[in-house]
Coordinates of C-alpha atoms in Angstrom, one line a residue:
M1 CA 84.5 110.1 75.2
N2 CA 82.3 111.1 78.1
N3 CA 81.3 108.9 80.9
V4 CA 77.9 108.4 79.2
L5 CA 77.8 107.3 75.5
S6 CA 74.6 108.3 73.7
G7 CA 73.5 109.3 70.2
I8 CA 76.2 108.7 67.5
E9 CA 78.7 107.3 70.0
R10 CA 76.1 104.8 71.2
D11 CA 75.3 103.8 67.6
L12 CA 79.0 103.3 66.8
V13 CA 79.2 100.9 69.7
V14 CA 76.2 99.0 68.5
S15 CA 77.6 98.8 65.0
Y16 CA 80.9 97.4 66.5
L17 CA 78.9 94.8 68.4
C18 CA 77.1 93.7 65.2
D19 CA 80.3 93.4 63.2
C20 CA 82.6 91.7 65.8
N21 CA 82.5 88.7 68.1
V22 CA 82.5 90.6 71.5
P23 CA 82.9 88.8 74.9
F24 CA 80.2 89.9 77.4
T25 CA 79.9 89.5 81.2
L26 CA 76.3 89.3 82.5
V27 CA 75.7 90.0 86.2
P28 CA 72.1 89.3 87.4
Q29 CA 70.6 90.5 90.6
Q30 CA 69.5 87.0 91.4
P31 CA 71.3 84.6 91.8
A32 CA 73.8 87.1 93.1
D33 CA 76.6 84.5 93.3
R34 CA 76.5 83.6 89.6
I35 CA 78.1 85.5 86.7
F36 CA 77.5 84.5 83.0
S37 CA 79.8 85.0 80.1
F38 CA 79.0 84.8 76.4
T39 CA 80.3 86.0 73.1
T40 CA 78.1 87.6 70.4
G41 CA 78.1 85.7 67.1
Q42 CA 78.8 82.4 68.8
G43 CA 76.7 79.7 70.5
G44 CA 73.4 81.0 69.1
V45 CA 74.0 84.6 70.4
K46 CA 73.7 87.4 67.9
I47 CA 73.0 91.2 68.0
L48 CA 70.6 92.9 65.6
P49 CA 71.3 96.3 64.1
E50 CA 68.5 97.7 66.2
G51 CA 70.6 97.0 69.3
I52 CA 68.9 93.7 70.4
I53 CA 71.0 90.9 71.8
L54 CA 69.1 87.7 70.9
F55 CA 69.7 84.2 72.2
T56 CA 68.3 82.2 69.3
E57 CA 69.1 78.7 70.6
A58 CA 69.0 76.9 74.0
W59 CA 71.6 78.6 76.1
G60 CA 73.0 78.8 79.6
L61 CA 70.8 81.6 81.0
P62 CA 68.3 80.2 83.5
Q63 CA 64.6 80.9 82.8
E64 CA 64.2 82.7 86.1
L65 CA 66.2 85.7 84.7
V66 CA 63.2 86.6 82.4
G67 CA 61.8 89.8 83.7
Q68 CA 64.9 90.6 85.7
Q69 CA 67.2 93.6 85.3
V70 CA 70.8 92.5 84.6
S71 CA 74.1 94.3 84.1
L72 CA 76.2 93.7 81.0
R73 CA 79.9 94.6 80.7
F74 CA 82.2 94.5 77.7
Y75 CA 85.2 96.2 76.0
F76 CA 85.0 98.5 73.0
K77 CA 88.5 99.1 71.7
K78 CA 89.9 98.2 75.1
L79 CA 87.6 100.7 76.8
G80 CA 85.4 99.2 79.5
L81 CA 81.6 99.8 79.0
S82 CA 78.5 98.7 80.7
F83 CA 74.7 99.0 80.6
S84 CA 71.6 97.6 82.3
S85 CA 68.9 95.8 80.4
L86 CA 65.7 93.8 81.1
V87 CA 65.7 90.1 80.1
S88 CA 62.6 89.4 78.0
C89 CA 61.2 86.4 76.2
T90 CA 60.2 86.5 72.5
K91 CA 57.2 84.6 71.1
S92 CA 59.5 81.9 69.8
G93 CA 60.8 81.4 73.3
A94 CA 64.2 83.0 72.8
M95 CA 65.6 85.4 75.3
A96 CA 66.4 89.0 74.3
L97 CA 68.2 92.0 75.8
V98 CA 68.0 95.6 74.4
V99 CA 71.0 97.9 74.4
P100 CA 69.6 101.1 76.0
R101 CA 70.0 104.6 74.6
E102 CA 72.8 105.3 77.0
I103 CA 75.9 103.2 77.6
L104 CA 78.2 103.9 80.6
R105 CA 82.0 103.8 80.9
L106 CA 83.3 101.5 83.6
P107 CA 84.7 103.6 86.4
D108 CA 88.3 103.3 87.5
V109 CA 88.7 101.5 90.8
E110 CA 89.9 103.9 93.5
E111 CA 93.2 102.9 95.2
I112 CA 93.1 102.4 98.9
P113 CA 95.1 105.0 100.9
T114 CA 98.4 103.5 102.1
T115 CA 98.7 105.9 105.2
G116 CA 102.3 106.4 104.4
F117 CA 103.2 102.7 103.8
S118 CA 104.7 101.9 100.5
C119 CA 106.3 98.8 98.8
N120 CA 108.1 98.8 95.5
I121 CA 109.7 95.9 93.6
F122 CA 112.4 96.5 91.0
L123 CA 112.6 94.1 88.0
G124 CA 116.3 95.0 87.4
E125 CA 119.3 94.3 89.6
A126 CA 120.4 96.6 92.3
F127 CA 117.2 98.6 92.3
S128 CA 117.3 99.3 88.6
G129 CA 114.8 98.7 85.8
E130 CA 111.0 98.9 85.9
R131 CA 109.5 99.6 89.3
I132 CA 106.3 97.9 90.3
S133 CA 104.3 99.5 93.1
C134 CA 102.4 97.4 95.5
S135 CA 99.2 98.7 97.1
L136 CA 97.6 97.5 100.3
R137 CA 94.5 95.4 100.0
E138 CA 91.5 96.3 102.3
G139 CA 91.0 93.6 104.9
Y140 CA 94.5 92.4 104.9
P141 CA 96.3 94.2 107.7
L142 CA 100.0 93.5 107.5
F143 CA 101.3 93.4 111.1
I144 CA 98.9 90.7 112.5
P145 CA 100.8 87.4 113.1
E146 CA 97.5 85.5 113.9
V147 CA 96.5 85.5 110.3
W148 CA 93.9 82.7 110.8
Q149 CA 91.8 85.3 112.7
L150 CA 91.3 87.1 109.3
L151 CA 89.5 84.0 107.8
P152 CA 85.7 84.2 107.8
K153 CA 83.9 82.5 110.7
K154 CA 81.9 80.5 108.2
P155 CA 84.4 79.5 105.4
S156 CA 83.1 78.7 101.9
S157 CA 83.7 75.3 100.3
Q158 CA 86.2 77.0 98.0
L159 CA 88.2 78.3 100.9
T160 CA 88.2 75.0 102.6
G161 CA 89.5 73.4 99.4
R162 CA 92.2 76.0 99.1
L163 CA 93.4 75.4 102.6
R164 CA 93.5 71.7 102.0
G165 CA 95.3 71.9 98.7
I166 CA 97.8 74.7 99.5
C167 CA 98.4 74.3 103.3
G168 CA 97.5 70.7 103.8
V169 CA 94.9 71.9 106.3
A170 CA 91.7 70.0 106.7
A171 CA 88.4 70.9 108.4
V172 CA 87.9 68.7 111.4
E173 CA 85.3 67.9 114.1
V174 CA 86.3 68.7 117.6
S175 CA 84.5 68.8 120.9
A176 CA 82.5 71.9 122.0
A177 CA 85.2 72.6 124.7
V178 CA 88.0 72.9 122.1
S179 CA 85.9 75.0 119.7
R180 CA 84.8 77.2 122.5
K181 CA 88.3 77.8 123.7
L182 CA 89.6 78.7 120.2
M183 CA 86.7 81.0 119.5
S184 CA 87.0 82.9 122.8
T185 CA 90.8 83.4 122.7
G186 CA 91.4 83.7 119.0
K187 CA 94.5 81.6 119.6
S188 CA 95.6 78.4 117.8
L189 CA 96.4 75.1 119.4
L190 CA 99.5 73.0 119.0
V191 CA 98.9 69.5 120.2
T192 CA 101.5 66.7 120.6
A193 CA 100.3 63.3 121.7
G194 CA 97.2 64.6 123.3
W195 CA 98.8 67.5 125.2
I196 CA 100.0 71.1 124.7
Q197 CA 103.6 70.7 124.1
P198 CA 105.6 71.9 127.1
G199 CA 108.4 74.4 126.7
M200 CA 107.4 75.4 123.2
V201 CA 109.1 78.6 122.1
L202 CA 107.0 80.5 119.6
P203 CA 107.9 83.6 117.6
F204 CA 104.5 85.1 118.6
D205 CA 101.9 84.9 121.4
G206 CA 99.5 83.1 119.1
C207 CA 99.2 79.6 120.6
L208 CA 97.5 78.4 123.7
T209 CA 99.8 77.4 126.5
S210 CA 99.2 75.3 129.6
R211 CA 98.6 78.5 131.6
D212 CA 95.6 79.3 129.4
V213 CA 93.8 76.1 130.4
V214 CA 94.5 75.7 134.1
G215 CA 91.6 74.0 135.8
E216 CA 89.5 73.5 132.6
L217 CA 88.9 69.8 133.0
D218 CA 86.5 69.5 130.1
F219 CA 89.1 71.0 127.8
L220 CA 91.9 68.8 129.1
D221 CA 89.8 65.7 128.6
A222 CA 89.0 66.8 125.0
L223 CA 92.6 67.6 124.4
A224 CA 93.7 64.1 125.2
K225 CA 91.6 62.8 122.3
L226 CA 93.0 65.1 119.7
K227 CA 95.6 64.0 117.1
T228 CA 99.0 65.7 116.9
G229 CA 98.7 68.8 114.9
F230 CA 98.1 72.6 114.5
Y231 CA 94.5 73.6 115.2
F232 CA 92.8 77.0 114.5
T233 CA 89.5 78.6 113.6
G234 CA 88.6 81.8 111.7
G235 CA 87.2 85.0 113.1
Q236 CA 88.3 87.5 115.7
P237 CA 88.2 86.4 119.4
D238 CA 84.5 86.3 120.5
S239 CA 84.6 86.0 124.2
E240 CA 81.2 87.6 124.8
A241 CA 79.4 85.2 122.5
V242 CA 81.2 82.2 124.0
S243 CA 80.3 83.4 127.5
Q244 CA 76.6 83.6 126.5
R245 CA 76.8 80.1 125.1
N246 CA 78.4 78.8 128.3
Q247 CA 75.3 80.0 130.2
I248 CA 73.1 77.9 128.0
G249 CA 74.4 74.7 129.7
S250 CA 72.6 71.6 128.6
Q251 CA 71.7 73.2 125.2
L252 CA 75.3 73.8 124.3
Q253 CA 75.4 70.7 122.0
D254 CA 72.8 72.4 119.8
I255 CA 75.0 75.5 119.1
D256 CA 76.7 75.7 115.7
F257 CA 80.3 76.4 116.5
Q258 CA 82.8 77.8 114.1
Q259 CA 84.7 75.5 111.8
V260 CA 88.0 74.2 113.2
F261 CA 90.9 73.4 110.9
C262 CA 93.9 71.2 111.6
M263 CA 97.2 70.4 109.9
E264 CA 98.1 67.0 111.3
G265 CA 101.7 66.1 112.2
V266 CA 102.9 69.7 112.9
T267 CA 105.1 69.7 116.0
T268 CA 107.4 72.7 115.7
A269 CA 107.3 76.5 115.6
E270 CA 109.2 76.4 112.3
S271 CA 106.4 74.3 110.8
I272 CA 103.8 76.8 111.9
A273 CA 105.8 79.7 110.5
R274 CA 105.8 78.0 107.1
I275 CA 102.0 77.7 107.1
L276 CA 101.3 81.3 108.1
P277 CA 102.0 83.1 104.8
L278 CA 100.0 80.4 103.0
I279 CA 96.7 81.2 104.9
P280 CA 96.2 84.7 103.3
I281 CA 97.0 83.2 99.9
C282 CA 94.2 80.7 100.4
R283 CA 91.8 83.4 101.5
Y284 CA 92.7 85.7 98.6
L285 CA 92.2 83.0 95.9
A286 CA 88.9 81.9 97.5
E287 CA 87.3 85.3 97.9
P288 CA 84.7 86.5 95.3
Q289 CA 86.6 88.4 92.6
D290 CA 86.4 92.2 92.4
E291 CA 83.0 92.9 90.8
V292 CA 84.1 95.8 88.6
P293 CA 86.7 94.9 85.9
P294 CA 89.4 97.5 85.0
A295 CA 88.2 100.5 83.0
V296 CA 90.8 99.9 80.3
M297 CA 91.6 96.4 79.0
D298 CA 95.2 95.1 79.4
R299 CA 96.2 98.0 81.7
V300 CA 99.1 97.0 83.9
Q301 CA 97.6 96.4 87.4
P302 CA 99.6 97.2 90.6
L303 CA 100.5 94.3 92.8
E304 CA 98.7 94.0 96.2
L305 CA 100.7 93.3 99.3
I306 CA 98.7 90.9 101.5
Y307 CA 101.4 89.6 104.0
V308 CA 104.6 90.7 105.5
S309 CA 106.9 89.1 108.1
S310 CA 110.6 89.3 108.9
N311 CA 111.2 86.4 106.5
E312 CA 108.8 86.8 103.6
I313 CA 106.2 88.8 101.8
V314 CA 103.2 87.8 99.7
V315 CA 102.1 89.8 96.7
A316 CA 99.0 89.2 94.6
I317 CA 97.1 90.4 91.6
Q318 CA 93.4 90.2 90.7
R319 CA 93.8 89.9 86.9
G320 CA 96.3 90.4 84.1
Q321 CA 99.8 89.1 83.5
F322 CA 101.8 88.4 86.6
P323 CA 105.1 90.3 86.4
L324 CA 107.3 88.1 88.7
Q325 CA 108.9 84.8 87.8
Q326 CA 109.6 81.7 89.8
D327 CA 113.0 81.6 91.5
M328 CA 114.0 85.0 90.3
R329 CA 115.6 87.6 92.6
Y330 CA 114.3 91.1 92.8
S331 CA 115.1 94.3 94.7
L332 CA 112.5 95.4 97.3
L333 CA 112.0 98.8 98.9
L334 CA 109.7 98.9 101.9
Q335 CA 108.8 102.2 103.6
I336 CA 107.0 101.8 106.9
P337 CA 105.6 104.7 108.9
V338 CA 107.2 105.2 112.3
Q339 CA 105.6 108.0 114.3
A340 CA 106.3 111.2 112.2
T341 CA 108.9 109.6 109.9
R342 CA 109.2 106.5 107.6
R343 CA 111.6 103.6 108.0
S344 CA 113.1 102.6 104.6
I345 CA 114.2 98.9 104.2
T346 CA 116.1 97.7 101.2
V347 CA 116.3 94.0 100.7
D348 CA 116.3 91.3 98.0
C349 CA 113.3 89.0 97.6
I350 CA 113.3 85.6 95.8
V351 CA 110.1 84.2 94.4
D352 CA 109.7 80.9 96.2
S353 CA 106.2 79.8 95.0
I354 CA 103.6 81.1 92.6
F355 CA 99.9 80.2 93.1
D356 CA 97.6 80.5 90.1
G357 CA 93.9 80.9 91.1
G358 CA 92.7 79.8 87.7
D359 CA 90.5 82.9 87.3
G360 CA 93.1 85.5 86.6
R361 CA 94.2 85.9 90.2
T362 CA 97.8 85.1 91.1
C363 CA 99.8 85.1 94.4
A364 CA 103.5 84.8 95.0
L365 CA 105.3 83.9 98.2
C366 CA 108.7 85.7 98.2
R367 CA 111.5 85.0 100.7
L368 CA 113.5 87.9 101.9
A369 CA 117.3 87.6 101.4
N370 CA 120.2 89.8 102.7
L371 CA 118.0 91.5 105.2
K372 CA 120.1 93.6 107.6
T373 CA 120.0 92.6 111.2
E374 CA 118.6 95.9 112.4
D375 CA 115.8 95.7 109.7
Q376 CA 115.0 92.1 110.7
R377 CA 114.7 93.3 114.3
F378 CA 112.4 96.2 113.3
L379 CA 110.1 93.9 111.2
F380 CA 110.0 91.3 113.9
E381 CA 109.1 93.8 116.7
S382 CA 106.5 95.5 114.5
L383 CA 104.9 92.2 113.8
N384 CA 105.0 90.7 117.2
N385 CA 104.9 93.8 119.5
S386 CA 107.8 92.3 121.4
R387 CA 111.5 92.6 121.6
Y388 CA 113.7 90.7 119.1
L389 CA 116.0 88.3 121.0

């Protein structure tokens, strides 16, 4: 088949739609955040031999779609196809869509270049059996320990719900001084009994220390009112915007600061370390799903690597059957660019937790086992840009 189906090929597809109950996905221009699904031959939806999809009974499409161009996607013998059509209204009040003279094949999604980085998981023991390649997902840089900075500045309700359900992290109200400090530094805040815990040894320079707040009396006053816990906000450090807001002075209370999150009761660096890999999982499951489905139905999709540390990795998939199983041990081969060469790391990984997004997306948190000391040192120093002690 060509990328464009017309003539006899198009007529064969229409005949197939008439004879079979075919699931469709309908994507309107407005509202842009809603996607509708229906199946021909069910729920008052049928397709006529002339190539007209007719909604004969009251159905879930809103009336404001009438007169709007929409995109429809479906599978014909596992081949992904799509077309655009205008939503019209018949004299009887039913909605109708016309299959155009040309139907397009869904394009394959291009893989993101890995710039020399690769990750492979082997389903058999000792690096045997089927090998699953893991691609890198755009917007998920691996060697950034302050993963909360990769959250959006204005989180959706779905993301807030994921953080609460998976991490035990809740959105909280804090003073302008605290919000301003978190925004300007991009750091998190670990509070114990109304104060920054002294002598805290962290595996990364991601938490505010007493040196960061010397002389900031408004911040220290606000700090004394905070509950014990781990506080952070999304977005990269925004020192310029915060500086401009500081100049507003008395109008500061009217400024809409970024949302601050807190996991109450956290008092140790080990507790923070357990939260970090869960944050990209929440973000991944809450993001809008990739708009274009795979060009071929049931094709095995590569896993996506969205988090790496010296102790664990997180892999994910947008749709399809997830190939890893809870509590199973797999062999892992990491190849990381180092100047003009690549460092190869072989290690076992054990699936600690699997998170089902409910819409086809799945994430797995995998703990690294039997990691050589020199490889652990390399991963730690790559992640933290500091020496491994």
